[in-house]
């Protein structure tokens, strides 16, 4: 079943509809998450439980916490220890680790007695616990930190190269973020420094995560963008910015939001009180305290009649008015509206 499902709310409980607005999973849970890799997580008896698109729960065991499924396995916590379950809720790697990361490229970072190593999907050690911290493998390299150093190990478990920084993060294509004294910079897959750490490593922003080959940078409380070559493509000058999406990013001058292109040229002059990302050709914007949607030309194609408005995804957007949820299509027509009676 590959159809997209959308979370709904009825009388304080959550369920899911399909794109046609038909209820597929009746609202019955006090907490539910959007589907990810084929599964949602719902709260049952104060525990998170996986649920498939047919509404079936994986409840062979109850855990304190379960992660998302990656490569068919999800990390699971029981009391203070971690293991892994499969998509039938079988405990395939026993509860034994201090910490556990998601599987990626056939490996998961786990810690035992405060030291990190890597295991395979059968639970066998590929890299023995020896590091203070380790991140996920990406294209054959994984970041590790040890006493006084950091670097990357290859698929063979041996050190590919070290860095001069306090911490290094997983690669995104051919670049990776390195952190030193609460500032971040970039290196390439050979360990060459593309950009010395100089941008504030700030909670709540993406800290070097690239969207359409651009990453948000922050300097002296102003925001701009860095490209993958480590160059300031758009100098820090804005009070706030959003990630690039569909070739545009929202930026805020002293008071209002507009949109810029990847070359830094203004596509839509600042005129909105608030603004969201472009998705499926539309972006949510706020005018006079209410939200609607514009197209890339700045034309208001769905009137500003909502209290809140989210991005379009799989053909629908979640909006709210007078405390009620609704899903609308790109023409602004309601596909489903919350019943609060």
CSV table of C-alpha atoms in Angstrom, one decimal:
chain,number,residue,atom,x,y,z
A,1,UNK,CA,0.0,0.0,0.0
A,2,UNK,CA,1.7,3.1,-1.2
A,3,UNK,CA,-1.1,5.7,-0.9
A,4,UNK,CA,-0.3,8.8,1.1
A,5,UNK,CA,-2.0,9.1,4.4
A,6,UNK,CA,-2.7,12.4,6.3
A,7,UNK,CA,-3.1,12.8,10.0
A,8,UNK,CA,-6.5,14.1,11.2
A,9,UNK,CA,-8.0,15.1,14.5
A,10,UNK,CA,-11.5,14.5,15.8
A,11,UNK,CA,-12.5,15.4,19.4
A,12,UNK,CA,-8.9,15.3,20.6
A,13,UNK,CA,-8.0,12.0,19.0
A,14,UNK,CA,-6.0,11.3,15.9
A,15,UNK,CA,-6.4,9.1,12.9
A,16,UNK,CA,-5.7,9.2,9.1
A,17,UNK,CA,-7.4,9.9,5.8
A,18,UNK,CA,-6.3,9.3,2.2
A,19,UNK,CA,-5.9,11.9,-0.4
A,20,UNK,CA,-9.6,11.7,-1.3
A,21,UNK,CA,-10.5,12.7,2.3
A,22,UNK,CA,-11.8,9.2,3.1
A,23,UNK,CA,-11.1,8.0,6.7
A,24,UNK,CA,-8.7,5.1,6.5
A,25,UNK,CA,-7.8,4.8,10.2
A,26,UNK,CA,-10.4,6.1,12.6
A,27,UNK,CA,-9.4,8.8,15.1
A,28,UNK,CA,-8.7,6.8,18.3
A,29,UNK,CA,-5.2,7.8,19.5
A,30,UNK,CA,-4.3,10.7,21.8
A,31,UNK,CA,-1.0,11.0,20.0
A,32,UNK,CA,0.0,10.0,16.4
A,33,UNK,CA,2.9,10.9,14.1
A,34,UNK,CA,2.9,11.2,10.3
A,35,UNK,CA,3.9,8.1,8.4
A,36,UNK,CA,7.6,7.7,7.7
A,37,UNK,CA,9.1,4.8,5.8
A,38,UNK,CA,5.8,3.1,5.8
A,39,UNK,CA,4.9,3.3,9.5
A,40,UNK,CA,3.4,5.8,11.9
A,41,UNK,CA,4.0,5.8,15.6
A,42,UNK,CA,1.0,6.2,18.0
A,43,UNK,CA,0.8,6.4,21.7
A,44,UNK,CA,-0.8,3.4,23.4
A,45,UNK,CA,-0.8,2.9,27.2
A,46,UNK,CA,1.7,5.7,27.4
A,47,UNK,CA,4.1,3.9,25.0
A,48,UNK,CA,5.0,4.6,21.4
A,49,UNK,CA,3.9,1.8,19.1
A,50,UNK,CA,4.4,1.4,15.3
A,51,UNK,CA,1.3,1.3,13.1
A,52,UNK,CA,1.2,0.2,9.5
A,53,UNK,CA,-1.0,1.9,6.8
A,54,UNK,CA,-3.8,-0.6,7.5
A,55,UNK,CA,-4.0,0.5,11.1
A,56,UNK,CA,-2.4,-2.6,12.5
A,57,UNK,CA,-0.2,-2.1,15.6
A,58,UNK,CA,3.1,-3.8,16.3
A,59,UNK,CA,2.5,-4.7,20.0
A,60,UNK,CA,4.3,-7.9,20.6
A,61,UNK,CA,6.4,-5.9,23.1
A,62,UNK,CA,6.0,-2.6,24.7
A,63,UNK,CA,9.1,-0.4,24.8
A,64,UNK,CA,9.9,2.9,26.5
A,65,UNK,CA,10.7,4.3,23.0
A,66,UNK,CA,10.9,3.0,19.5
A,67,UNK,CA,12.6,4.7,16.6
A,68,UNK,CA,11.7,4.9,12.9
A,69,UNK,CA,12.2,1.9,10.7
A,70,UNK,CA,15.4,2.2,8.6
A,71,UNK,CA,16.4,-0.7,6.4
A,72,UNK,CA,13.7,-2.8,8.0
A,73,UNK,CA,14.9,-2.3,11.6
A,74,UNK,CA,14.0,0.2,14.3
A,75,UNK,CA,15.9,0.9,17.5
A,76,UNK,CA,13.9,0.1,20.7
A,77,UNK,CA,14.6,1.2,24.3
A,78,UNK,CA,13.6,-0.9,27.4
A,79,UNK,CA,14.3,0.9,30.6
A,80,UNK,CA,17.8,2.3,30.0
A,81,UNK,CA,19.1,-0.1,27.3
A,82,UNK,CA,18.6,-0.4,23.6
A,83,UNK,CA,18.1,-3.1,21.0
A,84,UNK,CA,16.4,-3.5,17.6
A,85,UNK,CA,13.1,-4.8,16.3
A,86,UNK,CA,12.0,-5.9,12.8
A,87,UNK,CA,8.8,-5.0,11.1
A,88,UNK,CA,6.9,-7.8,12.8
A,89,UNK,CA,8.0,-6.5,16.2
A,90,UNK,CA,10.4,-9.4,16.7
A,91,UNK,CA,13.4,-8.4,18.9
A,92,UNK,CA,16.2,-9.3,16.5
A,93,UNK,CA,19.0,-7.6,18.3
A,94,UNK,CA,18.8,-8.0,22.1
A,95,UNK,CA,18.4,-5.1,24.5
A,96,UNK,CA,22.0,-4.5,25.5
A,97,UNK,CA,23.3,-1.1,24.4
A,98,UNK,CA,23.7,2.2,26.2
A,99,UNK,CA,22.8,4.1,23.1
A,100,UNK,CA,21.8,3.2,19.6
A,101,UNK,CA,21.5,5.0,16.2
A,102,UNK,CA,19.5,4.1,13.1
A,103,UNK,CA,20.8,1.6,10.6
A,104,UNK,CA,22.3,3.1,7.4
A,105,UNK,CA,24.3,1.4,4.8
A,106,UNK,CA,24.1,-1.8,6.7
A,107,UNK,CA,25.5,-0.5,9.9
A,108,UNK,CA,24.3,1.2,13.1
A,109,UNK,CA,26.3,3.1,15.6
A,110,UNK,CA,25.8,1.8,19.2
A,111,UNK,CA,27.6,2.3,22.5
A,112,UNK,CA,28.5,-0.2,25.2
A,113,UNK,CA,30.1,0.9,28.4
A,114,UNK,CA,30.2,4.5,27.1
A,115,UNK,CA,32.2,3.6,24.0
A,116,UNK,CA,30.8,3.6,20.4
A,117,UNK,CA,31.3,1.1,17.7
A,118,UNK,CA,29.2,-0.3,14.8
A,119,UNK,CA,27.1,-3.5,14.4
A,120,UNK,CA,25.5,-5.2,11.3
A,121,UNK,CA,21.8,-6.1,11.1
A,122,UNK,CA,22.5,-9.5,12.7
A,123,UNK,CA,24.0,-7.7,15.8
A,124,UNK,CA,27.6,-8.7,15.1
A,125,UNK,CA,30.3,-6.1,15.8
A,126,UNK,CA,31.8,-4.6,12.6
A,127,UNK,CA,33.8,-2.0,14.5
A,128,UNK,CA,34.5,-2.8,18.2
A,129,UNK,CA,33.4,-0.1,20.8
A,130,UNK,CA,36.3,2.3,21.0
A,131,UNK,CA,35.1,5.8,20.3
A,132,UNK,CA,33.6,8.6,22.5
A,133,UNK,CA,31.0,9.2,19.8
A,134,UNK,CA,30.1,8.0,16.3
A,135,UNK,CA,27.6,9.1,13.6
A,136,UNK,CA,26.0,7.3,10.7
A,137,UNK,CA,27.8,6.0,7.6
A,138,UNK,CA,27.2,8.0,4.5
A,139,UNK,CA,28.7,6.7,1.2
A,140,UNK,CA,31.2,4.6,3.0
A,141,UNK,CA,32.4,7.1,5.7
A,142,UNK,CA,31.3,7.5,9.3
A,143,UNK,CA,32.3,10.3,11.7
A,144,UNK,CA,34.0,9.3,15.0
A,145,UNK,CA,35.3,11.2,18.0
A,146,UNK,CA,38.0,10.0,20.4
A,147,UNK,CA,39.9,11.6,23.2
A,148,UNK,CA,41.4,14.6,21.7
A,149,UNK,CA,40.6,13.9,18.1
A,150,UNK,CA,38.0,13.4,15.4
A,151,UNK,CA,37.9,11.9,11.9
A,152,UNK,CA,36.2,9.4,9.6
A,153,UNK,CA,36.4,5.6,9.4
A,154,UNK,CA,35.8,3.6,6.2
A,155,UNK,CA,33.7,0.5,5.6
A,156,UNK,CA,36.7,-1.6,6.8
A,157,UNK,CA,36.5,0.1,10.2
A,158,UNK,CA,40.0,1.7,9.8
A,159,UNK,CA,40.6,5.4,10.1
A,160,UNK,CA,40.3,7.0,6.6
A,161,UNK,CA,41.5,10.4,7.8
A,162,UNK,CA,41.5,12.6,10.9
A,163,UNK,CA,40.5,16.3,11.3
A,164,UNK,CA,41.8,19.1,13.5
A,165,UNK,CA,38.3,19.8,14.9
A,166,UNK,CA,36.4,18.9,18.0
A,167,UNK,CA,33.7,17.1,16.1
A,168,UNK,CA,32.8,16.1,12.6
A,169,UNK,CA,29.3,15.1,11.3
A,170,UNK,CA,28.0,12.6,8.7
A,171,UNK,CA,28.6,13.5,5.1
A,172,UNK,CA,26.0,15.0,2.8
A,173,UNK,CA,27.1,13.9,-0.6
A,174,UNK,CA,30.7,15.3,-0.9
A,175,UNK,CA,30.8,17.6,2.0
A,176,UNK,CA,30.5,17.3,5.8
A,177,UNK,CA,30.2,19.8,8.7
A,178,UNK,CA,33.0,20.1,11.2
A,179,UNK,CA,32.5,21.8,14.6
A,180,UNK,CA,35.0,23.7,16.7
A,181,UNK,CA,34.3,26.0,19.6
A,182,UNK,CA,30.6,26.2,18.8
A,183,UNK,CA,31.3,27.2,15.2
A,184,UNK,CA,30.9,25.1,12.1
A,185,UNK,CA,32.7,24.8,8.7
A,186,UNK,CA,33.0,22.3,5.8
A,187,UNK,CA,35.4,19.7,4.6
A,188,UNK,CA,35.3,17.4,1.6
A,189,UNK,CA,35.6,13.6,1.3
A,190,UNK,CA,39.4,13.8,1.3
A,191,UNK,CA,39.5,15.8,4.5
A,192,UNK,CA,40.4,19.1,2.8
A,193,UNK,CA,38.9,22.2,4.5
A,194,UNK,CA,36.5,24.0,2.3
A,195,UNK,CA,35.5,26.5,4.9
A,196,UNK,CA,37.1,27.0,8.3
A,197,UNK,CA,34.6,26.9,11.2
A,198,UNK,CA,33.3,30.4,11.5
A,199,UNK,CA,29.5,30.2,11.6
A,200,UNK,CA,27.6,29.9,14.8
A,201,UNK,CA,26.5,26.4,15.6
A,202,UNK,CA,23.0,27.5,16.6
A,203,UNK,CA,20.1,25.4,18.0
A,204,UNK,CA,17.0,25.5,15.9
A,205,UNK,CA,18.6,26.0,12.5
A,206,UNK,CA,20.0,23.5,10.1
A,207,UNK,CA,23.8,24.1,10.9
A,208,UNK,CA,25.3,23.2,7.6
A,209,UNK,CA,22.5,20.9,6.3
A,210,UNK,CA,22.2,21.6,2.6
A,211,UNK,CA,18.9,22.1,0.7
A,212,UNK,CA,19.3,22.5,-3.0
A,213,UNK,CA,23.0,22.9,-2.5
A,214,UNK,CA,22.6,25.8,-0.1
A,215,UNK,CA,23.1,25.9,3.7
A,216,UNK,CA,22.0,28.6,6.1
A,217,UNK,CA,24.8,30.5,7.8
A,218,UNK,CA,24.5,32.8,10.8
A,219,UNK,CA,27.0,35.6,11.6
A,220,UNK,CA,26.4,38.5,14.0
A,221,UNK,CA,22.7,37.5,14.2
A,222,UNK,CA,22.3,37.9,10.5
A,223,UNK,CA,21.6,35.0,8.1
A,224,UNK,CA,22.7,34.1,4.6
A,225,UNK,CA,23.7,31.0,2.6
A,226,UNK,CA,26.8,29.0,1.9
A,227,UNK,CA,27.3,26.8,-1.2
A,228,UNK,CA,28.9,23.3,-1.3
A,229,UNK,CA,32.2,24.8,-2.3
A,230,UNK,CA,32.4,26.5,1.0
A,231,UNK,CA,31.8,30.0,-0.4
A,232,UNK,CA,29.3,32.6,0.8
A,233,UNK,CA,26.8,32.5,-2.0
A,234,UNK,CA,24.6,35.0,-0.2
A,235,UNK,CA,26.2,37.1,2.5
A,236,UNK,CA,24.6,37.2,6.0
A,237,UNK,CA,22.2,40.2,5.8
A,238,UNK,CA,18.7,39.0,6.7
A,239,UNK,CA,17.0,38.9,10.1
A,240,UNK,CA,15.7,35.4,9.3
A,241,UNK,CA,15.7,33.0,6.4
A,242,UNK,CA,14.2,29.6,5.5
A,243,UNK,CA,15.8,26.7,3.6
A,244,UNK,CA,15.7,26.7,-0.2
A,245,UNK,CA,12.9,24.7,-1.8
A,246,UNK,CA,11.9,24.7,-5.5
A,247,UNK,CA,14.6,27.3,-6.2
A,248,UNK,CA,13.4,29.9,-3.7
A,249,UNK,CA,14.0,30.7,0.0
A,250,UNK,CA,12.0,33.0,2.2
A,251,UNK,CA,14.0,35.9,3.8
A,252,UNK,CA,13.1,38.6,6.2
A,253,UNK,CA,14.3,42.2,6.2
A,254,UNK,CA,13.8,44.2,9.4
A,255,UNK,CA,10.0,43.7,9.2
A,256,UNK,CA,8.7,41.6,6.3
A,257,UNK,CA,9.3,38.4,4.4
A,258,UNK,CA,10.0,38.0,0.7
A,259,UNK,CA,11.7,35.3,-1.5
A,260,UNK,CA,15.1,35.1,-3.1
A,261,UNK,CA,16.5,32.9,-5.8
A,262,UNK,CA,19.7,30.9,-5.5
A,263,UNK,CA,21.7,33.7,-7.1
A,264,UNK,CA,20.6,36.0,-4.3
A,265,UNK,CA,18.3,38.1,-6.5
A,266,UNK,CA,14.9,39.0,-5.1
A,267,UNK,CA,12.1,37.0,-6.6
A,268,UNK,CA,9.3,38.5,-4.5
A,269,UNK,CA,9.9,41.7,-2.6
A,270,UNK,CA,9.4,41.7,1.2
A,271,UNK,CA,5.7,42.1,1.8
A,272,UNK,CA,4.5,39.3,4.0
A,273,UNK,CA,4.2,39.2,7.8
A,274,UNK,CA,5.4,35.5,7.7
A,275,UNK,CA,6.1,33.0,5.0
A,276,UNK,CA,6.7,29.3,4.5
A,277,UNK,CA,8.6,27.2,2.0
A,278,UNK,CA,7.5,26.6,-1.6
A,279,UNK,CA,6.1,23.1,-2.1
A,280,UNK,CA,4.3,21.8,-5.1
A,281,UNK,CA,4.4,25.2,-6.6
A,282,UNK,CA,2.7,27.1,-3.7
A,283,UNK,CA,3.8,28.7,-0.5
A,284,UNK,CA,1.9,29.7,2.6
A,285,UNK,CA,2.1,33.4,3.5
A,286,UNK,CA,0.6,35.6,6.2
A,287,UNK,CA,-1.0,39.0,5.5
A,288,UNK,CA,-2.8,41.0,8.3
A,289,UNK,CA,-2.6,38.0,10.6
A,290,UNK,CA,-4.2,35.4,8.3
A,291,UNK,CA,-2.7,32.8,6.0
A,292,UNK,CA,-3.2,31.9,2.4
A,293,UNK,CA,-1.1,30.6,-0.5
A,294,UNK,CA,0.8,32.3,-3.3
A,295,UNK,CA,2.4,31.0,-6.5
A,296,UNK,CA,5.9,31.7,-7.7
A,297,UNK,CA,4.8,35.0,-9.3
A,298,UNK,CA,3.5,36.2,-5.9
A,299,UNK,CA,-0.1,35.9,-6.9
A,300,UNK,CA,-2.5,35.0,-4.1
A,301,UNK,CA,-4.2,31.9,-5.4
A,302,UNK,CA,-5.8,30.8,-2.2
A,303,UNK,CA,-7.2,33.7,0.0
A,304,UNK,CA,-5.7,34.5,3.4
A,305,UNK,CA,-8.6,33.1,5.4
A,306,UNK,CA,-6.7,30.6,7.7
A,307,UNK,CA,-5.3,30.9,11.2
A,308,UNK,CA,-2.5,28.6,10.3
A,309,UNK,CA,-1.4,27.0,7.1
A,310,UNK,CA,1.2,24.2,6.3
A,311,UNK,CA,3.1,23.3,3.2
A,312,UNK,CA,1.5,21.2,0.5
A,313,UNK,CA,2.5,17.6,0.5
A,314,UNK,CA,1.2,14.8,-1.8
A,315,UNK,CA,-1.5,17.2,-3.1
A,316,UNK,CA,-2.9,18.4,0.2
A,317,UNK,CA,-2.1,21.0,2.9
A,318,UNK,CA,-3.2,21.1,6.5
A,319,UNK,CA,-4.8,24.4,7.5
A,320,UNK,CA,-6.8,25.6,10.6
A,321,UNK,CA,-9.5,28.2,11.2
A,322,UNK,CA,-11.4,28.8,14.4
A,323,UNK,CA,-9.5,26.0,16.1
A,324,UNK,CA,-10.6,23.4,13.5
A,325,UNK,CA,-8.3,21.4,11.2
A,326,UNK,CA,-8.9,21.0,7.5
A,327,UNK,CA,-7.1,19.7,4.5
A,328,UNK,CA,-7.3,21.6,1.2
A,329,UNK,CA,-6.3,20.9,-2.3
A,330,UNK,CA,-4.3,23.3,-4.5
A,331,UNK,CA,-7.5,25.0,-5.6
A,332,UNK,CA,-8.3,25.8,-2.0
A,333,UNK,CA,-11.2,23.4,-1.8
A,334,UNK,CA,-11.6,21.5,1.5
A,335,UNK,CA,-11.1,17.8,1.2
A,336,UNK,CA,-11.7,17.1,4.9
A,337,UNK,CA,-12.8,19.3,7.8
A,338,UNK,CA,-12.6,18.4,11.5
A,339,UNK,CA,-15.8,17.7,13.3
A,340,UNK,CA,-15.6,19.2,16.8
A,341,UNK,CA,-19.2,18.4,17.9
